[in-house]
mmCIF file of C-alpha atoms in Angstrom:
data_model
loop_
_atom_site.group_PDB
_atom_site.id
_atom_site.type_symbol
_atom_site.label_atom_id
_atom_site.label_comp_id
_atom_site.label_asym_id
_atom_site.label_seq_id
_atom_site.Cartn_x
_atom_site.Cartn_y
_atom_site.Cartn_z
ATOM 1 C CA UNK A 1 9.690 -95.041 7.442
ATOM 2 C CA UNK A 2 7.915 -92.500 9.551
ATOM 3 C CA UNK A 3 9.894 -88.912 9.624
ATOM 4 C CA UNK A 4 12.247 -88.808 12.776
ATOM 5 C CA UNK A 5 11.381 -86.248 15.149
ATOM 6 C CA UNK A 6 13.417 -82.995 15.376
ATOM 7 C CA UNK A 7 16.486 -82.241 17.500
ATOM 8 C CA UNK A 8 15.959 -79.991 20.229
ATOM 9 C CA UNK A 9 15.731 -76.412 18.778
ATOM 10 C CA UNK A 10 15.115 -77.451 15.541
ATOM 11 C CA UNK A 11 11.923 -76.270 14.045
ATOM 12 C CA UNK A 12 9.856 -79.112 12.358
ATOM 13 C CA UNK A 13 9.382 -77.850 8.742
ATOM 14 C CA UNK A 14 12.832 -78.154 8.610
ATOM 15 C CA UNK A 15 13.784 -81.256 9.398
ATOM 16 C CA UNK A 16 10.459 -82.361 7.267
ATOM 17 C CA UNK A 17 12.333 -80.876 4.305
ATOM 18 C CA UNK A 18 15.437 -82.068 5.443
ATOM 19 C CA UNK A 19 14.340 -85.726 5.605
ATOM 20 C CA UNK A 20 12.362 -85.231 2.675
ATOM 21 C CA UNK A 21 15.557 -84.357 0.839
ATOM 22 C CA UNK A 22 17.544 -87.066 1.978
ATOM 23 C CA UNK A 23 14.339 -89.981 1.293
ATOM 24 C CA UNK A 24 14.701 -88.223 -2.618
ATOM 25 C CA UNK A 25 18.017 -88.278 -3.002
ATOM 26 C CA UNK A 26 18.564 -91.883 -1.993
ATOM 27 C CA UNK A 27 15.297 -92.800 -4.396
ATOM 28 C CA UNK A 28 17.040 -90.985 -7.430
ATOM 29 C CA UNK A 29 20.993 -93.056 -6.946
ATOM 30 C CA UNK A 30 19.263 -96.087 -6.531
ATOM 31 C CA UNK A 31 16.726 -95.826 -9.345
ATOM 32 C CA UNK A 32 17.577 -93.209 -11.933
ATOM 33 C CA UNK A 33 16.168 -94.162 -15.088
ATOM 34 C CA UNK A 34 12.738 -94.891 -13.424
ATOM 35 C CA UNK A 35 12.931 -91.514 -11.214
ATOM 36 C CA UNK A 36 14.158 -89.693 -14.905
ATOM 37 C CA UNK A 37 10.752 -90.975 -17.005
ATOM 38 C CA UNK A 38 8.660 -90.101 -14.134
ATOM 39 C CA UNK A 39 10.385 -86.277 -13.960
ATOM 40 C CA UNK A 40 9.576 -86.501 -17.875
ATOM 41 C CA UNK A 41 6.201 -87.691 -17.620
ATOM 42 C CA UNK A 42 5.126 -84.933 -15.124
ATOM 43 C CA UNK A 43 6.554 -82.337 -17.332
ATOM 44 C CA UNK A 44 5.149 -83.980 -20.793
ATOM 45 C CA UNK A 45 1.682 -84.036 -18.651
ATOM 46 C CA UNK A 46 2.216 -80.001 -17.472
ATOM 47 C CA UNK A 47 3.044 -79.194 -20.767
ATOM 48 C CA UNK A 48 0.369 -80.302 -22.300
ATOM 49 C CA UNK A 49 -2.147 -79.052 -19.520
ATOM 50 C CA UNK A 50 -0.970 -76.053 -20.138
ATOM 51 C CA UNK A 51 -1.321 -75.721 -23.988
ATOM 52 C CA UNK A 52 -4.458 -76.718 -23.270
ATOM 53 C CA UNK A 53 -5.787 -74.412 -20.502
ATOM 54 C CA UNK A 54 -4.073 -71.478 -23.128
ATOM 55 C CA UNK A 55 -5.541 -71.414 -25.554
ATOM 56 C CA UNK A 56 -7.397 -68.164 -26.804
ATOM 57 C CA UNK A 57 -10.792 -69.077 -26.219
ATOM 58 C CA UNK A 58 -10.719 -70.520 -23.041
ATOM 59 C CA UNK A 59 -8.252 -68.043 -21.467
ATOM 60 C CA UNK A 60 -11.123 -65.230 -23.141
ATOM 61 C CA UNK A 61 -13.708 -67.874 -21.080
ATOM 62 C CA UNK A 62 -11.878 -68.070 -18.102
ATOM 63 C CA UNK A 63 -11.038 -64.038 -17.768
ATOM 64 C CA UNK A 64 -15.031 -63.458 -18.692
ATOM 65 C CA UNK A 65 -15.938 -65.995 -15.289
ATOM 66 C CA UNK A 66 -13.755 -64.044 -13.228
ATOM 67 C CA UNK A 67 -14.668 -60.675 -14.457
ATOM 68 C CA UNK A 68 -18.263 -61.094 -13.217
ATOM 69 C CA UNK A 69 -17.701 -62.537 -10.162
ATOM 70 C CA UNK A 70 -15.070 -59.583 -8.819
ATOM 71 C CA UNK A 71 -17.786 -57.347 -10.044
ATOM 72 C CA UNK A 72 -19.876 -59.134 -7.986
ATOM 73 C CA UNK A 73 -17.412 -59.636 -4.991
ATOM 74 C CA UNK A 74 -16.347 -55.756 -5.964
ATOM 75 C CA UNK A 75 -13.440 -56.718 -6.175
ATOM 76 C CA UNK A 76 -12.067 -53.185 -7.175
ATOM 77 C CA UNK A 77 -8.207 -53.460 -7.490
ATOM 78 C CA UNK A 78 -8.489 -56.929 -9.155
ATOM 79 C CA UNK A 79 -11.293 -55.158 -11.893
ATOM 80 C CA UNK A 80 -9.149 -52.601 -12.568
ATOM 81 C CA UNK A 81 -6.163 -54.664 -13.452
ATOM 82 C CA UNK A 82 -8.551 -56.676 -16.365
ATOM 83 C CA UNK A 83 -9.230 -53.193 -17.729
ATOM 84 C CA UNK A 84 -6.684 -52.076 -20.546
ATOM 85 C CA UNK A 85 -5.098 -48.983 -19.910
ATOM 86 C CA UNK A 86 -6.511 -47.868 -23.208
ATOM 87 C CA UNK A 87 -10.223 -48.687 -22.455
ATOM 88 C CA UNK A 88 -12.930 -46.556 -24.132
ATOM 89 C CA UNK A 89 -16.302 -47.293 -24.641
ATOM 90 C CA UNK A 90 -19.405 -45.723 -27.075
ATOM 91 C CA UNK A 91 -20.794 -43.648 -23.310
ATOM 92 C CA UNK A 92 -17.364 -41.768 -23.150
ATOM 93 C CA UNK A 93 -15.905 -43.539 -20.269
ATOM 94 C CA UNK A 94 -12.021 -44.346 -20.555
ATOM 95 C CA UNK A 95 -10.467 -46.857 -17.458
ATOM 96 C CA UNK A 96 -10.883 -44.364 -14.771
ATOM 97 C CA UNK A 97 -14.271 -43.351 -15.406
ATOM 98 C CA UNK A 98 -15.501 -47.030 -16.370
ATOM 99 C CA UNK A 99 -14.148 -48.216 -12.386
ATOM 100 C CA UNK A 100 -15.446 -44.977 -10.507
ATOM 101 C CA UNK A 101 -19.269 -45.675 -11.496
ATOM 102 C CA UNK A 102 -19.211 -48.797 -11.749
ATOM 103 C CA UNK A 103 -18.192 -48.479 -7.802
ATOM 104 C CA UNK A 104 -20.445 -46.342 -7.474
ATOM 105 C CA UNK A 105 -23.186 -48.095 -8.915
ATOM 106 C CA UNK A 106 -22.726 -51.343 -6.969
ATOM 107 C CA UNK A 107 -22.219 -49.612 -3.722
ATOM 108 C CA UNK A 108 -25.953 -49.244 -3.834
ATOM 109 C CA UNK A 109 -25.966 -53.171 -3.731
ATOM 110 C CA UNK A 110 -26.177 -54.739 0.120
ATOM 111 C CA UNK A 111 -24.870 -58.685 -1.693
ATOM 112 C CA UNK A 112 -25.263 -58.040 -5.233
ATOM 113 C CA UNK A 113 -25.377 -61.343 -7.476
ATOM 114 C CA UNK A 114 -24.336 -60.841 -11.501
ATOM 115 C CA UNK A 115 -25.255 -63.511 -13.657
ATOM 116 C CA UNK A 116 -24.101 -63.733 -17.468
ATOM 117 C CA UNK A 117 -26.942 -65.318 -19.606
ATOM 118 C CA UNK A 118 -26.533 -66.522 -23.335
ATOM 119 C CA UNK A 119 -23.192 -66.134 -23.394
ATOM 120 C CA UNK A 120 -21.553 -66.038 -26.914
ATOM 121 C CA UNK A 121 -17.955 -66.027 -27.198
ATOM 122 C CA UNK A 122 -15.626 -65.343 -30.473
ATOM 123 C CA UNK A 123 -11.923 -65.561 -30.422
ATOM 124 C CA UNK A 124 -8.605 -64.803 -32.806
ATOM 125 C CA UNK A 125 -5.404 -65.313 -31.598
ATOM 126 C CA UNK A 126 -4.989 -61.900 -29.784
ATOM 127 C CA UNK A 127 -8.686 -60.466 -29.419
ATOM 128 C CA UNK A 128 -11.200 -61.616 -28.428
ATOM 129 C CA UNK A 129 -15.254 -60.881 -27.844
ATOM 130 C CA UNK A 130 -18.083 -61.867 -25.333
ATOM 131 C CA UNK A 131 -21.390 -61.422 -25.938
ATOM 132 C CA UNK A 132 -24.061 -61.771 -23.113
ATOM 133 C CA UNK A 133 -26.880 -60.288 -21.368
ATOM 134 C CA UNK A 134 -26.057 -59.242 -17.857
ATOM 135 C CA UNK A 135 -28.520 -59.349 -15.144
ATOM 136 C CA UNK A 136 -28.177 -58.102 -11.704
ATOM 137 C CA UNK A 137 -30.225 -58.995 -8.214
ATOM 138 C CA UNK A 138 -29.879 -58.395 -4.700
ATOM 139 C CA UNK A 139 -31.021 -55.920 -2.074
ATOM 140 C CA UNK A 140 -29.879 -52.208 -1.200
ATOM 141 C CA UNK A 141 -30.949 -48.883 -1.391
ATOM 142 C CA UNK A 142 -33.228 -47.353 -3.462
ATOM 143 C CA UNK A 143 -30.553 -46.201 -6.474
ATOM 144 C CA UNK A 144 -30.252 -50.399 -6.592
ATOM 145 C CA UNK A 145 -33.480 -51.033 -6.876
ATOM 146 C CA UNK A 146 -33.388 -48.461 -10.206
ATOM 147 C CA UNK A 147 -30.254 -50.174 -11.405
ATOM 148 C CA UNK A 148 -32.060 -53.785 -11.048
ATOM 149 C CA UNK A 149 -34.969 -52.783 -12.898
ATOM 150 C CA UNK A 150 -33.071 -51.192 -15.593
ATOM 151 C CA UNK A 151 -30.934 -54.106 -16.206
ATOM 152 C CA UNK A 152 -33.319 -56.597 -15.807
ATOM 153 C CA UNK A 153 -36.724 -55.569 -17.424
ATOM 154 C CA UNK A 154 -34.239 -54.407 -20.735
ATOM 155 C CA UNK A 155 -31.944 -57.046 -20.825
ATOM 156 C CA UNK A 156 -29.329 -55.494 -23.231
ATOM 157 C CA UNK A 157 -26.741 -57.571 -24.934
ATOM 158 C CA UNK A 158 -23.481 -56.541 -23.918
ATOM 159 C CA UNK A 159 -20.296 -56.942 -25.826
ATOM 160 C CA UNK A 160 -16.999 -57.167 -24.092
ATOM 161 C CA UNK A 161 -13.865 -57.027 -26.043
ATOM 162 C CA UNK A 162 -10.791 -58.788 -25.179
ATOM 163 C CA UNK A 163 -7.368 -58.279 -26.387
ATOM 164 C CA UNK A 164 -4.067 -60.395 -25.510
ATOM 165 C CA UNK A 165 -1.569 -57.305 -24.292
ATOM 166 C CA UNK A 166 1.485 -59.181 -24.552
ATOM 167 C CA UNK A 167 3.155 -62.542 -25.444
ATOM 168 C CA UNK A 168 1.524 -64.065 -22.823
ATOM 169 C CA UNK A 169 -1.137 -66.297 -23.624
ATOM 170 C CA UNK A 170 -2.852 -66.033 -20.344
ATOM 171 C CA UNK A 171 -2.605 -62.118 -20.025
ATOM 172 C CA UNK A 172 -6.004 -60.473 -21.613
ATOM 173 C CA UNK A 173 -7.697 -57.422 -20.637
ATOM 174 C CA UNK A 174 -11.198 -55.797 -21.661
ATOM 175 C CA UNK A 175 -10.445 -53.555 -24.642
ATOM 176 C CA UNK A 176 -14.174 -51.479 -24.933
ATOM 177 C CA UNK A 177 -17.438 -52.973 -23.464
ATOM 178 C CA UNK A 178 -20.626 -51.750 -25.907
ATOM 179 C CA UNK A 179 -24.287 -52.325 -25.908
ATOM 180 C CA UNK A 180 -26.225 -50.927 -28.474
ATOM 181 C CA UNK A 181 -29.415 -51.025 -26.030
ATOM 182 C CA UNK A 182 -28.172 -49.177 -23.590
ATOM 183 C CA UNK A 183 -28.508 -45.269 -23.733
ATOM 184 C CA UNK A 184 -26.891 -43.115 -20.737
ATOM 185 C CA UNK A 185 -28.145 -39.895 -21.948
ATOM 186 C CA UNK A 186 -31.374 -39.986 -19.804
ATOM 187 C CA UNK A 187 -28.968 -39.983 -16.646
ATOM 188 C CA UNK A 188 -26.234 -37.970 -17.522
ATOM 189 C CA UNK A 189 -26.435 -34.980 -14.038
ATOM 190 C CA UNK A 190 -27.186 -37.149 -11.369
#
């Protein structure tokens, strides 16, 4: 049966919902038990979709993905929230000084793309760590063209590490990022 049309006034998502309501209703008193194992079902199925999606290495997986592609999107306020407030890293930087040049840097990008290659990854329970060589492409000014070659002709392995901040299994945040090939001494006063 086709959803009657709305009384004058009435706005259509309601009486969608409305009808909607009223088609369930009548389903569940007439057929309970059927109506009850498919409620149970759909939960069982969500449940276990779930324990699966959560699970420490493929949240770590998952968080990685996205990482690089709001770095590529520069997607600021979302990389700043998969930073831990605690961040450090061997070059100094702490949270604040980790997002300001790394805006800085990519502003020198027109369409930057970031691409993650041999990607390692290594998870416990609460920490975790990605290991990958980052290379960078795309047009823009001269600075860009510096921070290409860098990245690219060296092709240092960097290691991100992960930690789980709370009970959350899907809440994990980039502890320290380190690469041992990677010296910023040489441009330290620009």
């Amino acid at each position: 049966m086709l959803c009657p049309a709305p009384q004058k006034g009435e706005p259509l998502i309601r009486s969608t919902i409305a009808w909607l309501y009223q088609k369930l209703a009548a389903l569940v008193t007439r057929h309970p038990k059927p109506v009850a194992a498919a409620v149970v079902l759909a939960l069982i199925t969500w449940l276990l979709v779930s324990l699966y999606q959560w699970q420490p290495e493929r949240q770590v997986a998952r968080h990685f993905d996205d990482w690089v592609q709001a770095v590529e999107d520069r997607k600021w306020k979302r990389i700043e929230g998969m930073f831990h407030d605690d961040y450090s890293d061997p070059w100094g930087f702490d949270k604040a000084t980790v997002l300001r040049e790394a805006r800085e840097a990519m502003r020198h990008f027109f369409a930057p793309v970031v691409t993650a290659h041999e990607v390692a990854i290594q998870v416990d329970e609460t920490t975790g760590e990605v290991r990958c060589r980052l290379t960078i492409d795309g047009d823009g000014t001269t600075v860009a063209g510096l921070i290409r070659h860098e990245l690219n002709s060296r092709r240092p392995v960097f290691v991100l590490h992960w930690e789980r901040t709370d009970w959350r299994p899907w809440h994990w945040q980039i502890k320290r990022i380190e690469s041992e090939d990677i010296s910023l001494h040489r441009y330290r006063g620009f």
